[in-house]
CSV table of C-alpha atoms and ligand atoms in Angstrom, one decimal:
chain,number,residue,atom,x,y,z
A,319,MET,CA,6.7,-4.4,16.9
A,320,ILE,CA,7.3,-1.1,16.7
A,321,LYS,CA,5.4,1.1,18.2
A,322,ALA,CA,5.2,3.9,15.7
A,323,ASN,CA,4.3,1.7,12.8
A,324,ASN,CA,1.3,0.2,14.4
A,325,PRO,CA,-1.3,0.3,12.0
A,326,SER,CA,-4.6,0.9,14.4
A,327,LEU,CA,-2.8,4.0,14.4
A,328,LYS,CA,-4.3,7.6,13.5
A,329,SER,CA,-3.6,11.1,12.7
A,330,TRP,CA,-5.5,14.0,13.4
A,331,ILE,CA,-3.0,15.6,10.2
A,332,PRO,CA,-5.1,14.7,7.2
A,333,VAL,CA,-4.5,11.8,4.9
A,334,PRO,CA,-5.5,12.0,1.3
A,335,ALA,CA,-6.5,8.1,0.3
A,336,ASN,CA,-3.7,6.1,-1.1
A,337,SER,CA,-1.0,8.8,0.1
A,338,ASP,CA,2.8,7.1,1.0
A,339,PHE,CA,3.0,9.3,4.1
A,340,PRO,CA,0.5,8.3,6.2
A,341,ILE,CA,1.7,8.7,10.1
A,342,GLN,CA,3.1,5.0,10.6
A,343,ASN,CA,5.9,6.7,7.7
A,344,ILE,CA,7.5,9.5,9.3
A,345,PRO,CA,10.1,9.9,6.7
A,346,PHE,CA,12.6,12.2,7.1
A,347,GLY,CA,13.8,15.2,4.9
A,348,ILE,CA,14.9,18.6,4.0
A,349,VAL,CA,12.4,21.5,3.4
A,350,LYS,CA,13.7,24.9,2.1
A,351,PRO,CA,9.8,27.7,3.1
A,352,LYS,CA,9.5,30.5,1.3
A,353,GLY,CA,12.0,32.9,1.8
A,354,LYS,CA,13.8,30.9,4.8
A,355,ALA,CA,16.8,28.2,5.3
A,356,PRO,CA,16.4,24.5,4.3
A,357,ARG,CA,15.6,22.7,7.5
A,358,PRO,CA,14.9,19.3,8.7
A,359,ALA,CA,11.1,17.9,8.3
A,360,THR,CA,9.0,15.2,8.3
A,361,ARG,CA,5.7,14.6,6.4
A,362,VAL,CA,2.0,12.8,7.2
A,363,GLY,CA,-0.6,13.2,4.3
A,364,ASP,CA,0.5,16.3,1.9
A,365,THR,CA,1.9,18.3,5.1
A,366,VAL,CA,5.2,19.0,6.2
A,367,ILE,CA,6.1,19.4,10.1
A,368,ASP,CA,8.9,21.7,10.3
A,369,LEU,CA,11.3,19.8,13.5
A,370,SER,CA,13.3,23.5,14.0
A,371,ILE,CA,9.9,24.7,15.0
A,372,LEU,CA,8.9,21.8,17.1
A,373,SER,CA,12.5,22.2,18.9
A,374,ASP,CA,12.3,25.4,19.5
A,375,ASN,CA,9.3,25.2,21.1
A,376,GLY,CA,10.6,22.2,23.6
A,377,PHE,CA,8.1,19.2,21.4
A,378,PHE,CA,11.7,17.2,21.5
A,379,ASP,CA,13.1,18.3,25.4
A,380,GLU,CA,11.6,14.9,27.1
A,381,LEU,CA,14.6,13.1,24.4
A,382,GLU,CA,17.7,14.7,25.7
A,383,ILE,CA,19.5,14.6,22.4
A,384,ASP,CA,23.4,16.5,22.9
A,385,ASN,CA,22.9,18.7,19.8
A,386,TYR,CA,19.7,20.1,19.2
A,387,GLY,CA,21.7,22.0,16.0
A,388,VAL,CA,20.6,18.7,14.3
A,389,PHE,CA,17.0,20.0,13.9
A,390,TYR,CA,18.3,23.8,12.3
A,391,ALA,CA,20.9,22.2,10.0
A,392,PRO,CA,20.6,22.2,6.1
A,393,VAL,CA,21.5,18.0,5.7
A,394,LEU,CA,20.1,15.5,7.7
A,395,ASN,CA,23.7,14.2,8.3
A,396,ASP,CA,24.5,15.2,11.8
A,397,PHE,CA,21.0,14.2,13.0
A,398,ILE,CA,21.5,10.8,11.4
A,399,ALA,CA,24.6,10.1,13.1
A,400,LEU,CA,23.1,10.4,16.5
A,401,GLY,CA,22.4,7.4,16.2
A,402,LYS,CA,19.6,5.3,15.9
A,403,PRO,CA,18.3,5.1,19.9
A,404,ILE,CA,17.6,8.9,18.8
A,405,THR,CA,16.5,8.9,15.5
A,406,ASN,CA,13.3,5.9,16.6
A,407,ALA,CA,13.3,8.1,19.7
A,408,VAL,CA,12.4,10.6,17.5
A,409,ARG,CA,10.5,8.8,14.7
A,410,GLN,CA,8.4,7.8,18.1
A,411,ARG,CA,7.6,11.1,19.4
A,412,LEU,CA,6.9,12.3,16.0
A,413,SER,CA,4.2,9.4,16.0
A,414,ASP,CA,2.4,10.5,19.5
A,415,LEU,CA,2.6,14.0,18.7
A,416,PHE,CA,0.8,13.4,15.3
A,417,ASN,CA,-1.3,10.6,17.0
A,418,THR,CA,-5.6,11.7,17.7
A,419,ASP,CA,-5.4,10.8,20.8
A,420,ASN,CA,-2.2,13.4,21.8
A,421,GLN,CA,-3.3,17.3,22.5
A,422,GLU,CA,0.5,18.4,23.2
A,423,LEU,CA,0.4,19.8,19.0
A,424,GLN,CA,-3.0,19.3,18.1
A,425,THR,CA,-4.1,22.1,20.9
A,426,ASN,CA,-1.3,25.1,20.0
A,427,LYS,CA,-2.7,26.5,17.6
A,428,GLU,CA,0.6,29.0,17.6
A,429,VAL,CA,3.5,25.8,16.8
A,430,ARG,CA,0.7,24.4,14.3
A,431,LYS,CA,0.1,27.4,12.5
A,432,LEU,CA,4.3,27.4,12.4
A,433,ALA,CA,5.2,24.5,11.7
A,434,LEU,CA,2.9,23.0,10.1
A,435,LEU,CA,3.2,24.0,6.1
A,436,SER,CA,1.6,22.7,2.8
A,437,VAL,CA,4.1,20.3,0.8
A,438,ASP,CA,2.9,23.0,-2.0
A,439,ASP,CA,4.7,25.8,-0.1
A,440,VAL,CA,7.7,24.3,0.5
A,441,GLU,CA,11.0,23.5,-1.8
A,442,MET,CA,12.7,19.8,-1.5
A,443,MET,CA,16.6,19.9,-1.0
A,444,MET,CA,18.9,16.9,-1.1
A,445,PRO,CA,18.3,15.4,2.3
A,446,VAL,CA,22.1,14.6,3.1
A,447,GLU,CA,25.2,15.8,1.6
A,448,VAL,CA,26.4,12.6,0.2
A,449,GLY,CA,30.2,11.3,0.6
A,450,ASP,CA,30.6,8.7,-1.1
A,451,TYR,CA,28.5,6.5,-3.6
A,452,THR,CA,28.5,3.1,-4.6
A,453,ASP,CA,26.5,1.5,-7.6
A,454,PHE,CA,25.7,-1.9,-6.9
A,455,TYR,CA,24.3,-4.3,-10.1
A,456,SER,CA,21.8,-6.9,-7.9
A,457,SER,CA,19.4,-7.9,-10.2
A,458,ILE,CA,19.1,-10.6,-12.1
A,459,GLU,CA,17.3,-10.3,-14.2
A,460,HIS,CA,18.9,-6.9,-15.7
A,461,ALA,CA,22.7,-8.5,-15.9
A,462,THR,CA,21.5,-11.3,-17.4
A,463,ASN,CA,19.2,-8.7,-19.9
A,464,ILE,CA,22.1,-7.2,-20.8
A,465,GLY,CA,24.9,-9.9,-20.2
A,466,THR,CA,22.6,-11.4,-23.2
A,467,MET,CA,22.8,-8.1,-25.7
A,468,ILE,CA,26.4,-6.7,-24.7
A,469,ARG,CA,28.0,-10.4,-23.9
A,470,ASP,CA,26.9,-13.4,-25.1
A,471,PRO,CA,23.3,-15.1,-23.9
A,472,GLU,CA,25.3,-18.2,-23.5
A,473,ASN,CA,27.5,-16.6,-21.0
A,474,ALA,CA,25.1,-13.8,-20.1
A,475,LEU,CA,26.5,-14.0,-16.6
A,476,ALA,CA,29.7,-13.0,-15.3
A,477,PRO,CA,31.8,-16.0,-13.7
A,478,ASN,CA,31.6,-13.5,-10.4
A,479,TRP,CA,28.4,-12.1,-10.8
A,480,LYS,CA,26.7,-14.9,-8.1
A,481,HIS,CA,29.6,-14.8,-6.2
A,482,LEU,CA,29.9,-11.0,-4.7
A,483,PRO,CA,27.6,-8.4,-5.4
A,484,VAL,CA,29.5,-6.8,-7.9
A,485,GLY,CA,29.2,-2.5,-7.9
A,486,TYR,CA,31.6,0.0,-8.1
A,487,HIS,CA,32.4,3.4,-6.8
A,488,GLY,CA,30.4,6.4,-8.6
A,489,ARG,CA,30.3,9.9,-8.5
A,490,ALA,CA,28.6,11.6,-5.1
A,491,SER,CA,29.2,15.4,-6.8
A,492,SER,CA,26.7,14.6,-9.0
A,493,ILE,CA,23.3,13.8,-7.2
A,494,VAL,CA,21.1,15.1,-7.1
A,495,VAL,CA,17.0,16.4,-5.7
A,496,SER,CA,14.3,15.3,-7.5
A,497,GLY,CA,12.8,18.0,-9.4
A,498,THR,CA,16.7,19.0,-10.4
A,499,ASN,CA,16.7,18.3,-14.4
A,500,ILE,CA,19.6,17.0,-15.7
A,501,HIS,CA,21.0,18.1,-19.5
A,502,ARG,CA,21.8,15.2,-22.2
A,503,PRO,CA,24.9,14.5,-21.7
A,504,LYS,CA,28.2,14.8,-24.7
A,505,GLY,CA,30.5,13.0,-25.4
A,506,GLN,CA,32.4,10.4,-27.3
A,507,MET,CA,30.9,6.7,-28.9
A,508,LYS,CA,31.8,4.5,-31.3
A,509,PRO,CA,28.8,4.1,-33.3
A,510,ALA,CA,28.6,0.6,-34.7
A,511,ALA,CA,29.4,1.1,-38.5
A,512,ALA,CA,32.3,3.0,-37.3
A,513,ASN,CA,35.9,2.5,-37.2
A,514,GLU,CA,36.6,5.6,-35.0
A,515,PRO,CA,35.2,7.2,-31.8
A,516,VAL,CA,32.1,10.5,-32.9
A,517,PHE,CA,32.0,13.5,-30.0
A,518,GLY,CA,28.3,14.9,-29.5
A,519,PRO,CA,25.2,14.7,-27.5
A,520,SER,CA,24.4,10.5,-26.3
A,521,ARG,CA,21.7,9.4,-28.6
A,522,LEU,CA,21.4,6.4,-25.7
A,523,PHE,CA,20.0,8.3,-22.7
A,524,ASP,CA,18.4,5.9,-20.3
A,525,PHE,CA,16.5,5.8,-17.2
A,526,GLU,CA,17.7,2.7,-14.4
A,527,LEU,CA,14.9,2.4,-12.1
A,528,GLU,CA,17.0,1.9,-8.1
A,529,MET,CA,17.1,2.4,-4.9
A,530,ALA,CA,19.4,3.6,-2.8
A,531,PHE,CA,20.2,3.3,0.9
A,532,ILE,CA,21.9,5.5,3.3
A,533,THR,CA,24.2,4.8,6.3
A,534,GLY,CA,23.6,6.0,9.5
A,535,LYS,CA,26.9,4.9,11.4
A,536,GLN,CA,30.1,5.6,10.2
A,537,THR,CA,33.2,2.5,10.9
A,538,ASP,CA,36.6,3.3,10.8
A,539,LEU,CA,39.3,1.6,7.8
A,540,GLY,CA,39.6,-1.2,8.2
A,541,GLU,CA,36.7,-2.3,10.2
A,542,SER,CA,34.3,-4.7,8.3
A,543,VAL,CA,29.9,-4.6,9.0
A,544,SER,CA,28.6,-8.5,9.0
A,545,THR,CA,25.6,-9.6,7.5
A,546,GLU,CA,24.8,-9.4,11.0
A,547,ASN,CA,25.0,-6.0,12.2
A,548,ALA,CA,24.1,-4.7,9.0
A,549,GLU,CA,21.2,-2.9,9.8
A,550,GLU,CA,22.3,-0.8,12.2
A,551,TYR,CA,24.5,1.2,9.7
A,552,ILE,CA,21.0,1.9,7.5
A,553,PHE,CA,19.3,4.4,7.9
A,554,GLY,CA,16.9,4.5,5.5
A,555,LEU,CA,16.3,4.0,2.0
A,556,ALA,CA,15.1,6.2,-1.3
A,557,LEU,CA,13.8,5.4,-4.9
A,558,PHE,CA,16.8,6.7,-7.1
A,559,ASN,CA,16.8,6.8,-10.9
A,560,ASP,CA,21.0,6.7,-12.4
A,561,LEU,CA,20.3,8.1,-15.1
A,562,SER,CA,22.9,6.5,-17.9
A,563,ALA,CA,24.2,7.2,-21.5
A,564,ARG,CA,23.6,3.9,-23.1
A,565,ASP,CA,26.1,4.8,-26.3
A,566,ILE,CA,28.9,6.4,-24.0
A,567,GLN,CA,28.9,4.0,-21.5
A,568,THR,CA,29.4,1.1,-23.9
A,569,TRP,CA,32.2,3.0,-25.8
A,570,GLU,CA,33.9,3.9,-22.1
A,571,TYR,CA,33.4,1.2,-20.0
A,572,ALA,CA,36.7,-1.6,-20.9
A,573,PRO,CA,38.8,-2.6,-18.8
A,574,LEU,CA,37.9,-0.1,-15.3
A,575,GLY,CA,34.4,0.3,-15.4
A,576,PRO,CA,31.1,3.5,-15.3
A,577,PHE,CA,32.8,7.1,-16.0
A,578,LEU,CA,31.0,9.2,-18.1
A,579,GLY,CA,28.0,7.7,-18.8
A,580,LYS,CA,26.7,7.2,-15.8
A,581,ASN,CA,28.4,10.2,-13.6
A,582,PHE,CA,25.9,13.1,-15.5
A,583,GLY,CA,23.3,13.0,-12.9
A,584,SER,CA,21.6,10.4,-10.4
A,585,VAL,CA,18.1,11.5,-9.1
A,586,VAL,CA,17.2,11.0,-5.7
A,587,SER,CA,13.7,10.9,-3.6
A,588,PRO,CA,13.9,13.6,-1.3
A,589,TRP,CA,11.7,11.7,2.0
A,590,ILE,CA,14.2,8.9,3.5
A,591,VAL,CA,11.9,6.4,4.8
A,592,THR,CA,13.6,5.1,7.9
A,593,ILE,CA,14.5,1.3,7.3
A,594,GLU,CA,12.1,0.7,10.8
A,595,ALA,CA,9.1,1.9,8.8
A,596,LEU,CA,9.6,-0.6,6.0
A,597,GLU,CA,9.4,-3.4,9.2
A,598,ARG,CA,6.1,-4.9,8.2
A,599,PHE,CA,7.2,-5.6,4.5
A,600,ARG,CA,9.9,-7.7,4.6
A,601,VAL,CA,9.8,-10.4,2.4
A,602,ALA,CA,12.6,-13.9,2.1
A,603,GLY,CA,15.0,-12.6,-1.5
A,604,PRO,CA,15.9,-15.6,-4.2
A,605,VAL,CA,17.5,-18.3,-3.2
A,606,GLN,CA,21.5,-18.3,-3.5
A,607,LYS,CA,23.2,-21.1,-5.7
A,608,PRO,CA,25.3,-22.4,-5.6
A,609,LYS,CA,26.0,-21.1,-1.9
A,610,VAL,CA,27.4,-18.0,-0.9
A,611,LEU,CA,30.8,-17.2,1.1
A,612,PRO,CA,30.6,-17.4,4.8
A,613,TYR,CA,31.2,-13.6,5.1
A,614,LEU,CA,27.7,-13.0,2.8
A,615,GLN,CA,25.3,-15.7,4.6
A,616,TYR,CA,22.9,-14.4,6.3
A,617,ASN,CA,19.6,-15.3,8.3
A,618,GLY,CA,16.0,-14.1,7.7
A,619,LYS,CA,14.2,-11.8,5.7
A,620,ARG,CA,16.6,-9.5,4.4
A,621,ASN,CA,14.3,-8.3,1.0
A,622,PHE,CA,11.5,-5.5,1.1
A,623,ASN,CA,8.4,-5.9,-0.8
A,624,ILE,CA,8.3,-1.7,-2.8
A,625,GLN,CA,6.2,-2.0,-5.8
A,626,LEU,CA,8.1,-0.1,-8.5
A,627,GLU,CA,6.6,2.1,-11.7
A,628,VAL,CA,8.2,4.5,-14.2
A,629,LEU,CA,6.6,6.8,-15.9
A,630,ILE,CA,7.9,8.9,-18.7
A,631,GLN,CA,5.6,12.3,-20.1
A,632,PRO,CA,6.5,14.0,-22.9
A,633,GLU,CA,6.5,17.9,-22.8
A,634,GLY,CA,2.7,18.9,-22.1
A,635,GLY,CA,2.0,15.6,-22.6
A,636,GLU,CA,0.0,13.0,-20.1
A,637,GLU,CA,2.2,9.8,-17.7
A,638,THR,CA,1.7,6.4,-19.7
A,639,SER,CA,3.5,3.8,-16.9
A,640,VAL,CA,6.4,2.0,-18.6
A,641,CYS,CA,7.5,-0.2,-15.4
A,642,ASN,CA,6.2,-2.0,-13.0
A,643,SER,CA,9.1,-4.0,-11.3
A,644,ASN,CA,9.6,-4.7,-7.4
A,645,TYR,CA,12.6,-3.8,-5.7
A,646,LYS,CA,11.7,-7.8,-4.3
A,647,TYR,CA,13.3,-8.9,-7.2
A,648,LEU,CA,17.0,-8.8,-6.5
A,649,TYR,CA,18.9,-11.4,-6.0
A,650,TRP,CA,22.0,-9.4,-3.7
A,651,ASN,CA,20.2,-7.6,-0.3
A,652,ILE,CA,21.0,-4.3,0.9
A,653,ASP,CA,23.1,-6.1,4.2
A,654,GLN,CA,25.2,-8.3,1.5
A,655,HIS,CA,25.9,-4.9,0.4
A,656,LEU,CA,27.5,-3.6,3.1
A,657,ALA,CA,28.8,-6.4,4.4
A,658,HIS,CA,30.8,-6.4,1.1
A,659,GLN,CA,31.7,-3.3,1.0
A,660,THR,CA,32.9,-3.4,4.1
A,661,VAL,CA,35.0,-6.9,3.6
A,662,ASN,CA,37.8,-5.5,2.9
A,663,GLY,CA,38.3,-2.8,5.7
A,664,CYS,CA,36.5,0.1,3.3
A,665,ASN,CA,35.7,2.3,6.2
A,666,ILE,CA,31.7,3.7,4.8
A,667,ASN,CA,30.6,7.6,6.8
A,668,VAL,CA,26.7,8.8,7.7
A,669,GLY,CA,25.4,9.7,4.6
A,670,ASP,CA,27.0,7.2,2.0
A,671,MET,CA,24.5,6.2,-0.8
A,672,TYR,CA,24.2,2.6,-2.2
A,673,ALA,CA,22.6,1.8,-4.8
A,674,SER,CA,21.2,-1.5,-6.0
A,675,GLY,CA,21.6,-1.4,-9.9
A,676,THR,CA,18.9,-1.5,-12.0
A,677,ILE,CA,16.0,-3.6,-10.4
A,678,SER,CA,14.2,-5.6,-13.5
A,679,GLY,CA,11.6,-8.1,-12.7
A,680,PRO,CA,10.6,-11.5,-15.0
A,681,THR,CA,8.6,-10.2,-17.7
A,682,PRO,CA,9.3,-7.4,-20.2
A,683,ASP,CA,6.8,-5.0,-18.3
A,684,SER,CA,8.6,-4.9,-15.5
A,685,TYR,CA,12.1,-4.4,-16.8
A,686,GLY,CA,14.0,-1.5,-15.3
A,687,SER,CA,15.5,0.3,-18.0
A,688,MET,CA,15.1,1.5,-21.6
A,689,MET,CA,17.7,-0.4,-22.7
A,690,GLU,CA,16.0,-3.9,-22.1
A,691,LEU,CA,12.1,-2.0,-22.3
A,692,SER,CA,12.8,-1.5,-26.0
A,693,TRP,CA,15.3,-4.1,-25.7
A,694,ARG,CA,18.7,-2.1,-27.4
A,695,GLY,CA,16.2,-0.4,-29.2
A,696,THR,CA,14.8,-3.1,-31.0
A,697,LYS,CA,11.5,-3.3,-29.9
A,698,PRO,CA,10.1,0.7,-29.7
A,699,ILE,CA,7.8,1.6,-26.7
A,700,GLN,CA,4.3,2.9,-27.7
A,701,LEU,CA,3.4,6.0,-25.5
A,702,ASN,CA,-0.1,6.7,-25.1
A,703,ASP,CA,0.1,10.0,-27.2
A,704,GLY,CA,0.7,7.1,-30.0
A,705,SER,CA,4.8,8.7,-29.8
A,706,GLU,CA,7.3,6.3,-29.5
A,707,ARG,CA,10.5,5.3,-27.7
A,708,LYS,CA,13.7,4.0,-28.1
A,709,PHE,CA,15.6,5.8,-25.5
A,710,MET,CA,14.8,8.9,-24.1
A,711,ASN,CA,13.9,12.4,-25.9
A,712,ASP,CA,15.1,15.6,-25.2
A,713,ASN,CA,12.3,17.1,-22.7
A,714,ASP,CA,10.7,14.2,-21.7
A,715,THR,CA,9.7,13.1,-17.8
A,716,ILE,CA,11.1,10.3,-16.2
A,717,ILE,CA,8.6,9.5,-13.6
A,718,MET,CA,9.5,7.1,-10.8
A,719,ARG,CA,7.1,5.8,-7.6
A,720,GLY,CA,7.4,3.3,-5.2
A,721,HIS,CA,5.2,1.5,-2.1
A,722,SER,CA,4.9,-1.0,0.6
A,723,GLU,CA,1.4,-2.1,1.1
A,724,LYS,CA,-0.1,-4.8,3.7
A,725,GLU,CA,-3.0,-5.4,5.7
A,726,GLY,CA,-4.0,-1.2,5.2
A,727,VAL,CA,-1.1,0.2,5.5
A,728,ARG,CA,0.9,2.0,2.4
A,729,ILE,CA,4.7,3.4,3.1
A,730,GLY,CA,5.4,5.2,0.3
A,731,PHE,CA,8.7,6.8,-1.3
A,732,GLY,CA,6.8,9.5,-3.3
A,733,GLU,CA,8.6,9.9,-6.3
A,734,VAL,CA,11.6,10.9,-8.0
A,735,VAL,CA,11.2,13.2,-11.1
A,736,THR,CA,13.4,14.9,-13.6
A,737,LYS,CA,13.5,16.2,-16.9
A,738,VAL,CA,15.8,15.2,-19.6
A,739,LEU,CA,17.1,18.5,-21.1
A,740,PRO,CA,18.6,18.8,-24.6
A,741,ALA,CA,22.6,18.6,-24.7
A,742,THR,CA,24.4,22.5,-23.4
A,743,GLU,CA,25.8,24.5,-26.4
B,796,MN,MN1,22.7,2.2,-12.0
């Protein structure tokens, strides 16, 4: 077992009940304290720990890191690029420092005062600079639902779907951190009754409940990563809200796939939870029939049991939970994603993001988009204030949360929050 994952560990830093961030998590993110530059940090309970201050005071000296500049950088890319032997050692060192039995930081009042900050006193920043972004389509429930609505219920899945993880290359520039609000996009769409397209604000503004993994190791052009070695290349995971304009998407997508209906904003949660921290939550994925080609075959438990929730909060109103799903439903797992992405020799870089595609479950309350929840607008969802939604209204806030829980340990991702702003003039 990874020592930092031990369920019996306790921290001297307070951890509220049901916190996503016990001492067993130790995620990595970028925080901006008031009046200071962005810097790497971790989180325990509601306390953020500034890694630059710990580095200043020699707390990482024994790790013999080549480049201590990584603890002062405005993104985690160079830290992640140090490689798992180092980043896992940093996670372990932090676990030791936060442990009730360890006095080094606990009794050092001066450093504690500088390094420990309330989450309320920092701004969360983009954790990585995203070079490339891929969005997969790996929930069989989602693909079946969408195929039933827009293709043909008899042939909901395209012929390739069970043979390869379908995906497309998305836009990295518009991936933003939780708390960034997104304007309703404008674009071309063709209403069903019209003969010609029209231009205007999207009427079918949707979310997609997804998770993304972040790569931590680059490959050279021509190189492929096997499913067996894939996790060496995966640093960690985050929640991902892939905002979508269904009307723009429907009109534009043939024949080259998603474009402007998808690239006006995708929102990621600020803390990257390492794949090591998720170790105890591994579960077997769905049985894949027909058998997949050898380069996509894998051994062991490669899915993760992560409970996911989507909530909608109207302006000034309360949150309504509209979806409860689970990451474990994914038909294609992340190791298969990376093996498929690289099988042709496509190179990958540190800080790339690979999103899962909408994570829908088997029941209508587990569908991960409004397109499915309202069944293309035919079954409106009722919110707690009595109002109805087919898709998102202006000034609605979309909240996604996710966590795993087992044997009294809860490892969570916090949340990804974004508000729908009206279209620009
Ligand atoms: Mn998507």
